[in-house]
Amino acid sequence: MNTRSPTECPAWARLLAQAESTRTVHLRDLFASRKLVAEAAGVRYDFSRQRVDAMTLRLLANLAGERGFPEWREALLSGKPINSTEKRAAWHTALRAGASSPHEVRETLARMRTITTKLRAEKQFKRIVNLGTGGSDLGPRLLADALGDGALEVRFTANVDPRDLERALEGAAPDSTLFVIASKTFTTQETMSNAAAAKKWGGKAFYAVTSNVEAAKQFGANEILPMWDWVGGRFSVWSAVGFAAACAIGFDRFEEFLSGAREIDTHFAQAPLEKNVPVLMALIGVWNANFLGAATHAVLPYSNALRLLPAYLQQLEMESNGKRVDREGRPVEYATAPVLWGAEGTVSQHSFHQLLHQGTQVVPADFIDVDSDKTLTANCTAQADALAFGTDDPKLPPHKQYPGNRPSSVLSFEKVTAENLGRLIACYEHKVFTQGVIWNINSFDQWGVELGKELAKKILTKGK
Amino acid sequence: MNTRSPTECPAWARLLAQAESTRTVHLRDLFASRKLVAEAAGVRYDFSRQRVDAMTLRLLANLAGERGFPEWREALLSGKPINSTEKRAAWHTALRAGASSPHEVRETLARMRTITTKLRAEKQFKRIVNLGTGGSDLGPRLLADALGDGALEVRFTANVDPRDLERALEGAAPDSTLFVIASKTFTTQETMSNAAAAKKWGGKAFYAVTSNVEAAKQFGANEILPMWDWVGGRFSVWSAVGFAAACAIGFDRFEEFLSGAREIDTHFAQAPLEKNVPVLMALIGVWNANFLGAATHAVLPYSNALRLLPAYLQQLEMESNGKRVDREGRPVEYATAPVLWGAEGTVSQHSFHQLLHQGTQVVPADFIDVDSDKTLTANCTAQADALAFGTDDPKLPPHKQYPGNRPSSVLSFEKVTAENLGRLIACYEHKVFTQGVIWNINSFDQWGVELGKELAKKILTKGK
């Protein structure tokens, strides 16, 4: 594999020069003459309002090529151990490969179908409470919140703060509550502390999603669904980690969620770089972060159903690519993941859009636009246009002037369905991977969370 | 008032030199010899882990002085029209001044007490739904979420997306639902569209919080509580805008919320700069943003009750200080508000802390620490320590090294009570004001949100 630093790639220097030479070009002038849209399985990526021209796009694609992107993609999709510090694969695509999935995956999905269908039909349990944190929480929580149909009430507890579990148990009774304990090691502090509290509360029914079968049995779990070493937590919503979500939305929807992602996997594997949505998302992110100097990236879903998407993507992008050493262990001399943040539109308009339009720093944004609501789409388009074009009237008083030239993309699809949500998340997953390749970092480990855990343990032990 | 640009103040140049000369000093060495803590009415601000020394703090205080801070503070607290583009006061402190509040304020609070006490006792309404957005939503939502006692079920709808109101009405019946329409102008698109939908759903009881009494009457509001021109939306939680929150927590608690803020107002007015918590928060923010180059600021409440605090502060800070022209209408040549973002700890640890510890950009953080939970406090302290001190062992493999020297503060108090929440929010309000003074910007207008509204209207009209 290519171990050359991105800054040593010929395209990098040319991109620096390109950024310099196009510095004064305004989006008002760029936009007039074009429509830049790529499409993947019903997801349209409109990047017309990005500060790129044809040359920039070519150079960015060259950079990916010079970093050996096709080889890396092949390694990802075929399950090679690309998570080098942990000597593991990052084979989340195998979780949604349908008939081509490994036997254990298909078997697990079949079990999930049987169990969730029974739970939703028999209603022995009125409340499902998922106990998990990070990757064992954010994905199923997003999916259940966006698409839950009310057949079962499914809640999520992630914080070690007891108040979080209290909220999830409001109005619940021990006999009709099922707890799902999701933890790969079955030792996660938050999750195990909440599981113990759930037992103390009188909880009787516990399912486990874990790779530590022994510990789950010891705890008294009635059902144990597997987690695998070759799937990272933040890429695991497609696995049994999605169990609580499948309870909330039904297994047919859950399979549509998988099949949507599968379509994106095919697109990502096959589409030429200049039409490849996740690759374009990645390249434009690199352009904004490394060549235009953006420190953050806003995600603004114009959809109340997708209100938890920014929180989900915070983990996906920042835990994957918030890294400071490259695959060879050298400190990097360029920016890696920007801070990802955001909130649902139109709510965000009445909160922080002031800064987006008139603040001193440029915040590139992804707008998520759902075609089916005209008012939301109008607001979304208006915001993207206002950011890009601003006002061009020097006679306005200064506080009413908008400089514009602030880049954004619009990701759009017809409706918030399980399929489209699967497609959307898969696009971001492959974006993250592609950026990791360009930045020459391992997107699949998270050593940066260990020191805090150790120190907390020390403080707690000392306090006793 | 002082109209000199901050960069022309003598302290500015000295701070630039100070930043340069202390660039290589590590927090490991700074921290060893000190404990930097200021206290205001039970709220402790520990800034020992900030990259400041005694000289830096003196220069920052000088900068505030050279910008005429005492005069500006006096103008704020005495209700002068410091919101110059709209020729209005920003007199939110008058909303919580107790016996010294204006007559109309005391009268309104008395009405709120009568109405909310009755609503909570009689339970004619089982559900209260607040319809408002931005400042008419985030404050009462935070307060109700943090401290709601369950006596009444209070929900909040802010998005023009119909799904948001649907969620708020799940399980509700028209006869037992009270809608509170909060909109200063009674024309806010989101709020009025949701109010209309509520009527269509069969809603019968509507209260209004507005300054447009005529329109509220025409709509058929049963009660109308006032909003005043001299209070900005994002500073209005202390007014009748807090009505839904007062329903959720009870009026005694609401008054404690006000009295907590009042204590901070007194502290802010009287404490010397070097012991003044909101001033110190502001100065350290300026240091990090303008002299150490931080683009963002994380707020990490280690408390599930305070999970909505980051969203609240996003509006407060970014809408107030996300500005690009100064009070004289000159484009500023320095950074104003950073991007504020965050999430509740410990949940955040399993999401984006990887980037905080090992990302390529330094993110200054405010940890909010509640003393009463030992596990949360241990985690909070551990994170702050890990950020500040990192690892200091070159024999570790590169991916296990933490550079440290990443600044944070810890704001702590005994328990999440109404009083402490009032204190905390008031600290941030005065921080925002103080930074506005230093940056010479108007923190109380929001012209940056107008263009998007106009464009959306045009698109919707054209589409018809």
PDB file of N, CA and C in Angstrom, chain A residues 134 145 159 161 164 167 189-190 295-296 304 307 315 319 322-324 329 336 339 341 344-346 350-351 354-355 357-358 360-361 375 382 398-400 402 446-448 450-451 456, chain B residues 134 145 159 161 164 167 189-190 295-296 304 307 315 319 322-324 329 336 339 341 344-346 350-351 354 357-358 360-361 375 382 398-400 402 446-448 450-451 456:
ATOM      1  N   GLY A 134     -21.978   5.124  22.820  1.00  0.00           N
ATOM      2  CA  GLY A 134     -21.176   5.278  21.612  1.00  0.00           C
ATOM      3  C   GLY A 134     -21.827   4.546  20.455  1.00  0.00           C
ATOM      4  N   ASP A 145     -35.531   6.754  16.239  1.00  0.00           N
ATOM      5  CA  ASP A 145     -36.121   8.086  16.333  1.00  0.00           C
ATOM      6  C   ASP A 145     -36.662   8.557  14.990  1.00  0.00           C
ATOM      7  N   ASN A 159     -25.864   7.204  29.203  1.00  0.00           N
ATOM      8  CA  ASN A 159     -25.019   7.922  30.149  1.00  0.00           C
ATOM      9  C   ASN A 159     -24.878   7.144  31.452  1.00  0.00           C
ATOM     10  N   ASP A 161     -24.729   8.588  34.129  1.00  0.00           N
ATOM     11  CA  ASP A 161     -25.591   9.364  35.023  1.00  0.00           C
ATOM     12  C   ASP A 161     -26.927   8.625  35.228  1.00  0.00           C
ATOM     13  N   ASP A 164     -30.334   9.238  33.372  1.00  0.00           N
ATOM     14  CA  ASP A 164     -30.615   8.800  32.006  1.00  0.00           C
ATOM     15  C   ASP A 164     -31.489   7.544  32.021  1.00  0.00           C
ATOM     16  N   ARG A 167     -35.088   8.320  33.208  1.00  0.00           N
ATOM     17  CA  ARG A 167     -35.944   8.838  32.136  1.00  0.00           C
ATOM     18  C   ARG A 167     -36.481   7.694  31.281  1.00  0.00           C
ATOM     19  N   GLN A 189     -18.149   0.615  31.093  1.00  0.00           N
ATOM     20  CA  GLN A 189     -18.541   1.161  32.397  1.00  0.00           C
ATOM     21  C   GLN A 189     -20.010   1.621  32.431  1.00  0.00           C
ATOM     22  N   GLU A 190     -20.384   2.500  31.492  1.00  0.00           N
ATOM     23  CA  GLU A 190     -21.730   3.059  31.471  1.00  0.00           C
ATOM     24  C   GLU A 190     -22.771   1.956  31.348  1.00  0.00           C
ATOM     25  N   ALA A 295     -12.229  24.827   9.714  1.00  0.00           N
ATOM     26  CA  ALA A 295     -11.960  24.050  10.924  1.00  0.00           C
ATOM     27  C   ALA A 295     -13.145  23.177  11.314  1.00  0.00           C
ATOM     28  N   THR A 296     -14.314  23.530  10.804  1.00  0.00           N
ATOM     29  CA  THR A 296     -15.508  22.774  11.192  1.00  0.00           C
ATOM     30  C   THR A 296     -16.339  22.432   9.965  1.00  0.00           C
ATOM     31  N   ASN A 304     -37.233  16.962  10.758  1.00  0.00           N
ATOM     32  CA  ASN A 304     -37.290  16.636  12.186  1.00  0.00           C
ATOM     33  C   ASN A 304     -36.986  15.162  12.423  1.00  0.00           C
ATOM     34  N   ARG A 307     -33.310  14.531  13.141  1.00  0.00           N
ATOM     35  CA  ARG A 307     -32.696  15.454  14.108  1.00  0.00           C
ATOM     36  C   ARG A 307     -31.476  14.858  14.813  1.00  0.00           C
ATOM     37  N   GLN A 315     -19.802  11.102  15.993  1.00  0.00           N
ATOM     38  CA  GLN A 315     -18.953   9.956  16.317  1.00  0.00           C
ATOM     39  C   GLN A 315     -18.280   9.394  15.064  1.00  0.00           C
ATOM     40  N   GLU A 319     -14.516  10.423  15.633  1.00  0.00           N
ATOM     41  CA  GLU A 319     -13.795   9.317  16.262  1.00  0.00           C
ATOM     42  C   GLU A 319     -12.964   8.564  15.215  1.00  0.00           C
ATOM     43  N   GLY A 322     -10.368  11.884  13.725  1.00  0.00           N
ATOM     44  CA  GLY A 322      -9.738  12.862  14.624  1.00  0.00           C
ATOM     45  C   GLY A 322      -8.404  12.297  15.104  1.00  0.00           C
ATOM     46  N   LYS A 323      -7.444  12.228  14.208  1.00  0.00           N
ATOM     47  CA  LYS A 323      -6.170  11.531  14.469  1.00  0.00           C
ATOM     48  C   LYS A 323      -4.992  12.454  14.173  1.00  0.00           C
ATOM     49  N   ARG A 324      -3.905  12.225  14.865  1.00  0.00           N
ATOM     50  CA  ARG A 324      -2.739  13.100  14.708  1.00  0.00           C
ATOM     51  C   ARG A 324      -1.464  12.400  14.246  1.00  0.00           C
ATOM     52  N   GLY A 329       2.963   6.159  11.856  1.00  0.00           N
ATOM     53  CA  GLY A 329       3.275   6.661  13.187  1.00  0.00           C
ATOM     54  C   GLY A 329       3.910   8.045  13.191  1.00  0.00           C
ATOM     55  N   THR A 336      -6.619  16.946   9.959  1.00  0.00           N
ATOM     56  CA  THR A 336      -7.453  15.761   9.687  1.00  0.00           C
ATOM     57  C   THR A 336      -8.915  16.186   9.962  1.00  0.00           C
ATOM     58  N   VAL A 339     -14.166  19.633  13.119  1.00  0.00           N
ATOM     59  CA  VAL A 339     -15.251  19.460  14.089  1.00  0.00           C
ATOM     60  C   VAL A 339     -16.565  19.411  13.320  1.00  0.00           C
ATOM     61  N   TRP A 341     -20.585  19.411  13.434  1.00  0.00           N
ATOM     62  CA  TRP A 341     -21.659  19.865  14.338  1.00  0.00           C
ATOM     63  C   TRP A 341     -22.873  20.218  13.504  1.00  0.00           C
ATOM     64  N   GLU A 344     -31.127  20.180  13.370  1.00  0.00           N
ATOM     65  CA  GLU A 344     -32.183  20.131  12.371  1.00  0.00           C
ATOM     66  C   GLU A 344     -32.587  21.536  11.926  1.00  0.00           C
ATOM     67  N   GLY A 345     -32.728  21.716  10.609  1.00  0.00           N
ATOM     68  CA  GLY A 345     -33.392  22.910  10.093  1.00  0.00           C
ATOM     69  C   GLY A 345     -34.878  22.650  10.101  1.00  0.00           C
ATOM     70  N   THR A 346     -35.740  23.636  10.274  1.00  0.00           N
ATOM     71  CA  THR A 346     -35.455  25.043  10.331  1.00  0.00           C
ATOM     72  C   THR A 346     -35.058  25.541  11.726  1.00  0.00           C
ATOM     73  N   HIS A 350     -32.986  29.643  13.597  1.00  0.00           N
ATOM     74  CA  HIS A 350     -33.299  30.561  14.690  1.00  0.00           C
ATOM     75  C   HIS A 350     -32.301  30.417  15.827  1.00  0.00           C
ATOM     76  N   SER A 351     -31.243  29.671  15.581  1.00  0.00           N
ATOM     77  CA  SER A 351     -30.247  29.504  16.621  1.00  0.00           C
ATOM     78  C   SER A 351     -28.894  30.056  16.148  1.00  0.00           C
ATOM     79  N   GLN A 354     -27.021  32.820  12.194  1.00  0.00           N
ATOM     80  CA  GLN A 354     -26.386  34.148  12.214  1.00  0.00           C
ATOM     81  C   GLN A 354     -24.880  34.031  11.984  1.00  0.00           C
ATOM     82  N   LEU A 355     -24.271  33.119  12.728  1.00  0.00           N
ATOM     83  CA  LEU A 355     -22.809  32.943  12.591  1.00  0.00           C
ATOM     84  C   LEU A 355     -22.442  32.374  11.223  1.00  0.00           C
ATOM     85  N   HIS A 357     -23.850  32.920   8.441  1.00  0.00           N
ATOM     86  CA  HIS A 357     -23.960  33.949   7.399  1.00  0.00           C
ATOM     87  C   HIS A 357     -23.014  35.125   7.619  1.00  0.00           C
ATOM     88  N   GLN A 358     -22.860  35.517   8.876  1.00  0.00           N
ATOM     89  CA  GLN A 358     -22.118  36.762   9.135  1.00  0.00           C
ATOM     90  C   GLN A 358     -20.999  36.606  10.163  1.00  0.00           C
ATOM     91  N   THR A 360     -17.113  35.384  11.494  1.00  0.00           N
ATOM     92  CA  THR A 360     -15.803  35.635  10.874  1.00  0.00           C
ATOM     93  C   THR A 360     -15.165  34.369  10.324  1.00  0.00           C
ATOM     94  N   GLN A 361     -15.704  33.207  10.660  1.00  0.00           N
ATOM     95  CA  GLN A 361     -15.126  32.001  10.071  1.00  0.00           C
ATOM     96  C   GLN A 361     -16.098  31.344   9.116  1.00  0.00           C
ATOM     97  N   THR A 375     -42.020  23.401   2.037  1.00  0.00           N
ATOM     98  CA  THR A 375     -41.585  24.501   2.905  1.00  0.00           C
ATOM     99  C   THR A 375     -40.166  24.260   3.394  1.00  0.00           C
ATOM    100  N   ALA A 382     -32.953  28.258   0.276  1.00  0.00           N
ATOM    101  CA  ALA A 382     -32.727  29.679   0.581  1.00  0.00           C
ATOM    102  C   ALA A 382     -31.467  29.857   1.424  1.00  0.00           C
ATOM    103  N   PRO A 398     -23.737  48.271   6.726  1.00  0.00           N
ATOM    104  CA  PRO A 398     -22.799  47.137   6.893  1.00  0.00           C
ATOM    105  C   PRO A 398     -23.421  45.927   7.586  1.00  0.00           C
ATOM    106  N   HIS A 399     -24.256  46.146   8.616  1.00  0.00           N
ATOM    107  CA  HIS A 399     -24.796  44.993   9.335  1.00  0.00           C
ATOM    108  C   HIS A 399     -25.834  44.242   8.520  1.00  0.00           C
ATOM    109  N   LYS A 400     -26.273  44.802   7.390  1.00  0.00           N
ATOM    110  CA  LYS A 400     -27.215  44.071   6.537  1.00  0.00           C
ATOM    111  C   LYS A 400     -26.523  43.439   5.335  1.00  0.00           C
ATOM    112  N   TYR A 402     -24.120  40.651   3.537  1.00  0.00           N
ATOM    113  CA  TYR A 402     -23.703  39.260   3.676  1.00  0.00           C
ATOM    114  C   TYR A 402     -22.599  39.009   2.666  1.00  0.00           C
ATOM    115  N   GLN A 446      -9.322   3.894  17.926  1.00  0.00           N
ATOM    116  CA  GLN A 446      -9.710   5.046  18.748  1.00  0.00           C
ATOM    117  C   GLN A 446      -8.906   5.039  20.045  1.00  0.00           C
ATOM    118  N   TRP A 447      -7.588   5.080  19.878  1.00  0.00           N
ATOM    119  CA  TRP A 447      -6.708   5.037  21.057  1.00  0.00           C
ATOM    120  C   TRP A 447      -6.850   6.281  21.904  1.00  0.00           C
ATOM    121  N   GLY A 448      -7.358   7.335  21.321  1.00  0.00           N
ATOM    122  CA  GLY A 448      -7.483   8.595  22.040  1.00  0.00           C
ATOM    123  C   GLY A 448      -8.504   8.592  23.159  1.00  0.00           C
ATOM    124  N   GLU A 450      -8.583   6.126  25.478  1.00  0.00           N
ATOM    125  CA  GLU A 450      -8.134   5.221  26.546  1.00  0.00           C
ATOM    126  C   GLU A 450      -7.617   5.954  27.791  1.00  0.00           C
ATOM    127  N   LEU A 451      -6.827   6.995  27.582  1.00  0.00           N
ATOM    128  CA  LEU A 451      -6.193   7.678  28.710  1.00  0.00           C
ATOM    129  C   LEU A 451      -7.237   8.192  29.710  1.00  0.00           C
ATOM    130  N   ALA A 456      -9.865   8.105  34.976  1.00  0.00           N
ATOM    131  CA  ALA A 456     -11.122   8.088  35.740  1.00  0.00           C
ATOM    132  C   ALA A 456     -11.118   6.924  36.730  1.00  0.00           C
TER     133      ALA A 456
ATOM    134  N   GLY B 134     -36.301  29.180  18.314  1.00  0.00           N
ATOM    135  CA  GLY B 134     -35.183  30.025  18.738  1.00  0.00           C
ATOM    136  C   GLY B 134     -35.308  30.364  20.208  1.00  0.00           C
ATOM    137  N   ASP B 145     -36.657  20.339  30.614  1.00  0.00           N
ATOM    138  CA  ASP B 145     -35.978  19.058  30.474  1.00  0.00           C
ATOM    139  C   ASP B 145     -35.077  18.775  31.678  1.00  0.00           C
ATOM    140  N   ASN B 159     -39.980  23.180  15.035  1.00  0.00           N
ATOM    141  CA  ASN B 159     -39.665  23.050  13.617  1.00  0.00           C
ATOM    142  C   ASN B 159     -40.916  23.253  12.768  1.00  0.00           C
ATOM    143  N   ASP B 161     -41.374  21.652  10.222  1.00  0.00           N
ATOM    144  CA  ASP B 161     -41.665  20.283   9.799  1.00  0.00           C
ATOM    145  C   ASP B 161     -42.829  19.725  10.636  1.00  0.00           C
ATOM    146  N   ASP B 164     -42.640  17.429  13.829  1.00  0.00           N
ATOM    147  CA  ASP B 164     -42.283  17.917  15.159  1.00  0.00           C
ATOM    148  C   ASP B 164     -43.543  18.070  16.013  1.00  0.00           C
ATOM    149  N   ARG B 167     -45.064  14.646  16.947  1.00  0.00           N
ATOM    150  CA  ARG B 167     -44.410  14.030  18.104  1.00  0.00           C
ATOM    151  C   ARG B 167     -44.951  14.612  19.405  1.00  0.00           C
ATOM    152  N   GLN B 189     -42.781  32.304  11.140  1.00  0.00           N
ATOM    153  CA  GLN B 189     -43.302  31.291  10.206  1.00  0.00           C
ATOM    154  C   GLN B 189     -43.569  29.944  10.881  1.00  0.00           C
ATOM    155  N   GLU B 190     -42.549  29.406  11.537  1.00  0.00           N
ATOM    156  CA  GLU B 190     -42.655  28.084  12.165  1.00  0.00           C
ATOM    157  C   GLU B 190     -43.791  28.066  13.188  1.00  0.00           C
ATOM    158  N   ALA B 295     -10.779  27.741  16.848  1.00  0.00           N
ATOM    159  CA  ALA B 295     -11.934  28.061  16.008  1.00  0.00           C
ATOM    160  C   ALA B 295     -13.245  27.630  16.650  1.00  0.00           C
ATOM    161  N   THR B 296     -13.168  26.732  17.608  1.00  0.00           N
ATOM    162  CA  THR B 296     -14.395  26.226  18.217  1.00  0.00           C
ATOM    163  C   THR B 296     -14.254  26.201  19.732  1.00  0.00           C
ATOM    164  N   ASN B 304     -26.815  14.356  32.723  1.00  0.00           N
ATOM    165  CA  ASN B 304     -27.893  14.096  31.771  1.00  0.00           C
ATOM    166  C   ASN B 304     -28.980  15.161  31.849  1.00  0.00           C
ATOM    167  N   ARG B 307     -28.423  17.987  29.386  1.00  0.00           N
ATOM    168  CA  ARG B 307     -28.075  17.558  28.030  1.00  0.00           C
ATOM    169  C   ARG B 307     -28.427  18.594  26.960  1.00  0.00           C
ATOM    170  N   GLN B 315     -27.238  29.018  20.472  1.00  0.00           N
ATOM    171  CA  GLN B 315     -27.923  30.246  20.079  1.00  0.00           C
ATOM    172  C   GLN B 315     -27.351  31.449  20.821  1.00  0.00           C
ATOM    173  N   GLU B 319     -25.460  33.359  17.923  1.00  0.00           N
ATOM    174  CA  GLU B 319     -26.338  34.386  17.353  1.00  0.00           C
ATOM    175  C   GLU B 319     -25.943  35.766  17.894  1.00  0.00           C
ATOM    176  N   GLY B 322     -21.685  36.001  16.572  1.00  0.00           N
ATOM    177  CA  GLY B 322     -21.256  35.573  15.234  1.00  0.00           C
ATOM    178  C   GLY B 322     -21.420  36.740  14.268  1.00  0.00           C
ATOM    179  N   LYS B 323     -20.562  37.737  14.432  1.00  0.00           N
ATOM    180  CA  LYS B 323     -20.723  39.002  13.705  1.00  0.00           C
ATOM    181  C   LYS B 323     -19.439  39.371  12.982  1.00  0.00           C
ATOM    182  N   ARG B 324     -19.565  40.070  11.895  1.00  0.00           N
ATOM    183  CA  ARG B 324     -18.394  40.429  11.094  1.00  0.00           C
ATOM    184  C   ARG B 324     -18.143  41.921  10.930  1.00  0.00           C
ATOM    185  N   GLY B 329     -19.552  49.750  12.060  1.00  0.00           N
ATOM    186  CA  GLY B 329     -19.831  49.259  10.720  1.00  0.00           C
ATOM    187  C   GLY B 329     -18.589  48.845   9.936  1.00  0.00           C
ATOM    188  N   THR B 336     -14.418  36.664  15.788  1.00  0.00           N
ATOM    189  CA  THR B 336     -15.446  36.864  16.817  1.00  0.00           C
ATOM    190  C   THR B 336     -15.866  35.467  17.322  1.00  0.00           C
ATOM    191  N   VAL B 339     -17.237  28.585  16.912  1.00  0.00           N
ATOM    192  CA  VAL B 339     -18.341  27.625  16.846  1.00  0.00           C
ATOM    193  C   VAL B 339     -18.452  26.938  18.203  1.00  0.00           C
ATOM    194  N   TRP B 341     -20.085  23.996  20.433  1.00  0.00           N
ATOM    195  CA  TRP B 341     -20.707  22.695  20.220  1.00  0.00           C
ATOM    196  C   TRP B 341     -20.443  21.839  21.442  1.00  0.00           C
ATOM    197  N   GLU B 344     -23.621  15.967  26.275  1.00  0.00           N
ATOM    198  CA  GLU B 344     -23.493  15.526  27.663  1.00  0.00           C
ATOM    199  C   GLU B 344     -22.376  14.491  27.812  1.00  0.00           C
ATOM    200  N   GLY B 345     -21.546  14.669  28.867  1.00  0.00           N
ATOM    201  CA  GLY B 345     -20.654  13.604  29.282  1.00  0.00           C
ATOM    202  C   GLY B 345     -21.429  12.680  30.188  1.00  0.00           C
ATOM    203  N   THR B 346     -21.140  11.411  30.243  1.00  0.00           N
ATOM    204  CA  THR B 346     -20.059  10.695  29.630  1.00  0.00           C
ATOM    205  C   THR B 346     -20.356  10.245  28.207  1.00  0.00           C
ATOM    206  N   HIS B 350     -17.662   8.614  24.365  1.00  0.00           N
ATOM    207  CA  HIS B 350     -17.750   7.492  23.435  1.00  0.00           C
ATOM    208  C   HIS B 350     -18.108   7.949  22.029  1.00  0.00           C
ATOM    209  N   SER B 351     -18.093   9.261  21.828  1.00  0.00           N
ATOM    210  CA  SER B 351     -18.417   9.781  20.510  1.00  0.00           C
ATOM    211  C   SER B 351     -17.220  10.548  19.938  1.00  0.00           C
ATOM    212  N   GLN B 354     -12.228  11.335  21.056  1.00  0.00           N
ATOM    213  CA  GLN B 354     -11.044  10.961  20.295  1.00  0.00           C
ATOM    214  C   GLN B 354     -10.409  12.189  19.632  1.00  0.00           C
ATOM    215  N   HIS B 357      -8.767  14.681  22.078  1.00  0.00           N
ATOM    216  CA  HIS B 357      -7.473  14.261  22.624  1.00  0.00           C
ATOM    217  C   HIS B 357      -6.387  14.139  21.567  1.00  0.00           C
ATOM    218  N   GLN B 358      -6.763  13.617  20.411  1.00  0.00           N
ATOM    219  CA  GLN B 358      -5.727  13.306  19.410  1.00  0.00           C
ATOM    220  C   GLN B 358      -5.997  13.907  18.031  1.00  0.00           C
ATOM    221  N   THR B 360      -6.113  17.083  15.159  1.00  0.00           N
ATOM    222  CA  THR B 360      -5.062  18.049  14.800  1.00  0.00           C
ATOM    223  C   THR B 360      -5.405  19.469  15.232  1.00  0.00           C
ATOM    224  N   GLN B 361      -6.659  19.712  15.629  1.00  0.00           N
ATOM    225  CA  GLN B 361      -6.955  21.065  16.097  1.00  0.00           C
ATOM    226  C   GLN B 361      -7.260  21.049  17.588  1.00  0.00           C
ATOM    227  N   THR B 375     -19.029   9.451  40.228  1.00  0.00           N
ATOM    228  CA  THR B 375     -18.569   8.821  38.985  1.00  0.00           C
ATOM    229  C   THR B 375     -18.464   9.852  37.872  1.00  0.00           C
ATOM    230  N   ALA B 382     -10.984  13.476  34.923  1.00  0.00           N
ATOM    231  CA  ALA B 382     -10.049  12.665  34.132  1.00  0.00           C
ATOM    232  C   ALA B 382      -9.917  13.210  32.713  1.00  0.00           C
ATOM    233  N   PRO B 398       3.329   5.644  18.764  1.00  0.00           N
ATOM    234  CA  PRO B 398       2.786   6.973  18.440  1.00  0.00           C
ATOM    235  C   PRO B 398       1.273   7.090  18.632  1.00  0.00           C
ATOM    236  N   HIS B 399       0.514   6.040  18.248  1.00  0.00           N
ATOM    237  CA  HIS B 399      -0.941   6.164  18.352  1.00  0.00           C
ATOM    238  C   HIS B 399      -1.421   6.124  19.800  1.00  0.00           C
ATOM    239  N   LYS B 400      -0.540   5.791  20.741  1.00  0.00           N
ATOM    240  CA  LYS B 400      -0.933   5.821  22.151  1.00  0.00           C
ATOM    241  C   LYS B 400      -0.419   7.074  22.851  1.00  0.00           C
ATOM    242  N   TYR B 402      -0.486  11.090  23.683  1.00  0.00           N
ATOM    243  CA  TYR B 402      -1.408  12.226  23.750  1.00  0.00           C
ATOM    244  C   TYR B 402      -0.558  13.469  23.958  1.00  0.00           C
ATOM    245  N   GLN B 446     -29.450  40.520  15.128  1.00  0.00           N
ATOM    246  CA  GLN B 446     -29.245  39.263  14.389  1.00  0.00           C
ATOM    247  C   GLN B 446     -29.677  39.451  12.940  1.00  0.00           C
ATOM    248  N   TRP B 447     -29.059  40.444  12.305  1.00  0.00           N
ATOM    249  CA  TRP B 447     -29.420  40.742  10.916  1.00  0.00           C
ATOM    250  C   TRP B 447     -29.063  39.604   9.980  1.00  0.00           C
ATOM    251  N   GLY B 448     -28.179  38.761  10.411  1.00  0.00           N
ATOM    252  CA  GLY B 448     -27.716  37.661   9.565  1.00  0.00           C
ATOM    253  C   GLY B 448     -28.764  36.598   9.287  1.00  0.00           C
ATOM    254  N   GLU B 450     -31.899  37.394   8.293  1.00  0.00           N
ATOM    255  CA  GLU B 450     -32.977  37.968   7.485  1.00  0.00           C
ATOM    256  C   GLU B 450     -32.972  37.514   6.027  1.00  0.00           C
ATOM    257  N   LEU B 451     -31.779  37.489   5.432  1.00  0.00           N
ATOM    258  CA  LEU B 451     -31.690  37.175   4.002  1.00  0.00           C
ATOM    259  C   LEU B 451     -32.302  35.807   3.686  1.00  0.00           C
ATOM    260  N   ALA B 456     -36.409  32.399   1.207  1.00  0.00           N
ATOM    261  CA  ALA B 456     -37.359  31.282   1.350  1.00  0.00           C
ATOM    262  C   ALA B 456     -38.750  31.726   0.924  1.00  0.00           C
TER     263      ALA B 456
END
